[in-house]
């Protein structure tokens, strides 16, 4: 398991410690969750941008979709 060091000022440290206390998290849990969520958000954004670029403008109505599936 790797160890990382984070240097922050006292004001940010106090803010983070209070947040952790309220949410019952350790600094490791919070850091891991925050970093992984950031990576996932950027990945999701990249997928969205690609989908928008590939969009040909074709749309199907809700009614047509329901009929296609016999609903």
GROMACS .gro file of C-alpha atoms in nm:
model
   71
    1UNK     CA    1   0.000   0.000   0.000
    2UNK     CA    2   0.136   0.342  -0.095
    3UNK     CA    3   0.155   0.644   0.134
    4UNK     CA    4   0.109   1.001   0.012
    5UNK     CA    5   0.185   1.327   0.188
    6UNK     CA    6  -0.031   1.636   0.150
    7UNK     CA    7   0.079   1.981   0.259
    8UNK     CA    8  -0.199   2.232   0.332
    9UNK     CA    9  -0.232   2.550   0.532
   10UNK     CA   10  -0.383   2.556   0.882
   11UNK     CA   11  -0.713   2.707   0.768
   12UNK     CA   12  -0.771   2.432   0.511
   13UNK     CA   13  -0.658   2.170   0.761
   14UNK     CA   14  -0.916   2.285   1.017
   15UNK     CA   15  -1.190   2.292   0.754
   16UNK     CA   16  -1.108   1.938   0.643
   17UNK     CA   17  -1.083   1.806   1.001
   18UNK     CA   18  -1.426   1.952   1.085
   19UNK     CA   19  -1.574   1.800   0.769
   20UNK     CA   20  -1.426   1.461   0.853
   21UNK     CA   21  -1.563   1.476   1.207
   22UNK     CA   22  -1.915   1.562   1.087
   23UNK     CA   23  -1.913   1.284   0.826
   24UNK     CA   24  -1.732   1.022   1.035
   25UNK     CA   25  -1.451   0.974   0.784
   26UNK     CA   26  -1.079   0.926   0.817
   27UNK     CA   27  -0.848   1.148   0.617
   28UNK     CA   28  -0.749   0.842   0.410
   29UNK     CA   29  -1.110   0.755   0.327
   30UNK     CA   30  -1.189   1.113   0.236
   31UNK     CA   31  -0.878   1.161   0.022
   32UNK     CA   32  -0.926   0.831  -0.160
   33UNK     CA   33  -1.297   0.896  -0.229
   34UNK     CA   34  -1.234   1.255  -0.338
   35UNK     CA   35  -0.952   1.166  -0.577
   36UNK     CA   36  -1.135   0.873  -0.732
   37UNK     CA   37  -1.454   1.080  -0.774
   38UNK     CA   38  -1.252   1.353  -0.948
   39UNK     CA   39  -1.104   1.099  -1.189
   40UNK     CA   40  -1.449   0.949  -1.255
   41UNK     CA   41  -1.599   1.296  -1.316
   42UNK     CA   42  -1.332   1.378  -1.573
   43UNK     CA   43  -1.380   1.040  -1.741
   44UNK     CA   44  -1.759   1.093  -1.753
   45UNK     CA   45  -1.707   1.441  -1.899
   46UNK     CA   46  -1.479   1.302  -2.170
   47UNK     CA   47  -1.745   1.043  -2.261
   48UNK     CA   48  -2.014   1.314  -2.273
   49UNK     CA   49  -1.802   1.536  -2.496
   50UNK     CA   50  -1.738   1.246  -2.733
   51UNK     CA   51  -2.109   1.159  -2.742
   52UNK     CA   52  -2.197   1.521  -2.820
   53UNK     CA   53  -1.937   1.526  -3.097
   54UNK     CA   54  -2.074   1.201  -3.244
   55UNK     CA   55  -2.441   1.311  -3.214
   56UNK     CA   56  -2.608   1.307  -3.556
   57UNK     CA   57  -2.923   1.481  -3.431
   58UNK     CA   58  -3.149   1.178  -3.481
   59UNK     CA   59  -3.418   1.154  -3.215
   60UNK     CA   60  -3.701   0.910  -3.147
   61UNK     CA   61  -4.017   1.008  -2.964
   62UNK     CA   62  -4.118   0.848  -2.638
   63UNK     CA   63  -4.431   0.713  -2.802
   64UNK     CA   64  -4.234   0.551  -3.086
   65UNK     CA   65  -3.991   0.398  -2.840
   66UNK     CA   66  -4.271   0.253  -2.629
   67UNK     CA   67  -4.440   0.113  -2.941
   68UNK     CA   68  -4.114  -0.043  -3.058
   69UNK     CA   69  -4.092  -0.237  -2.732
   70UNK     CA   70  -4.463  -0.318  -2.724
   71UNK     CA   71  -4.535  -0.108  -2.417
   0.00000   0.00000   0.00000
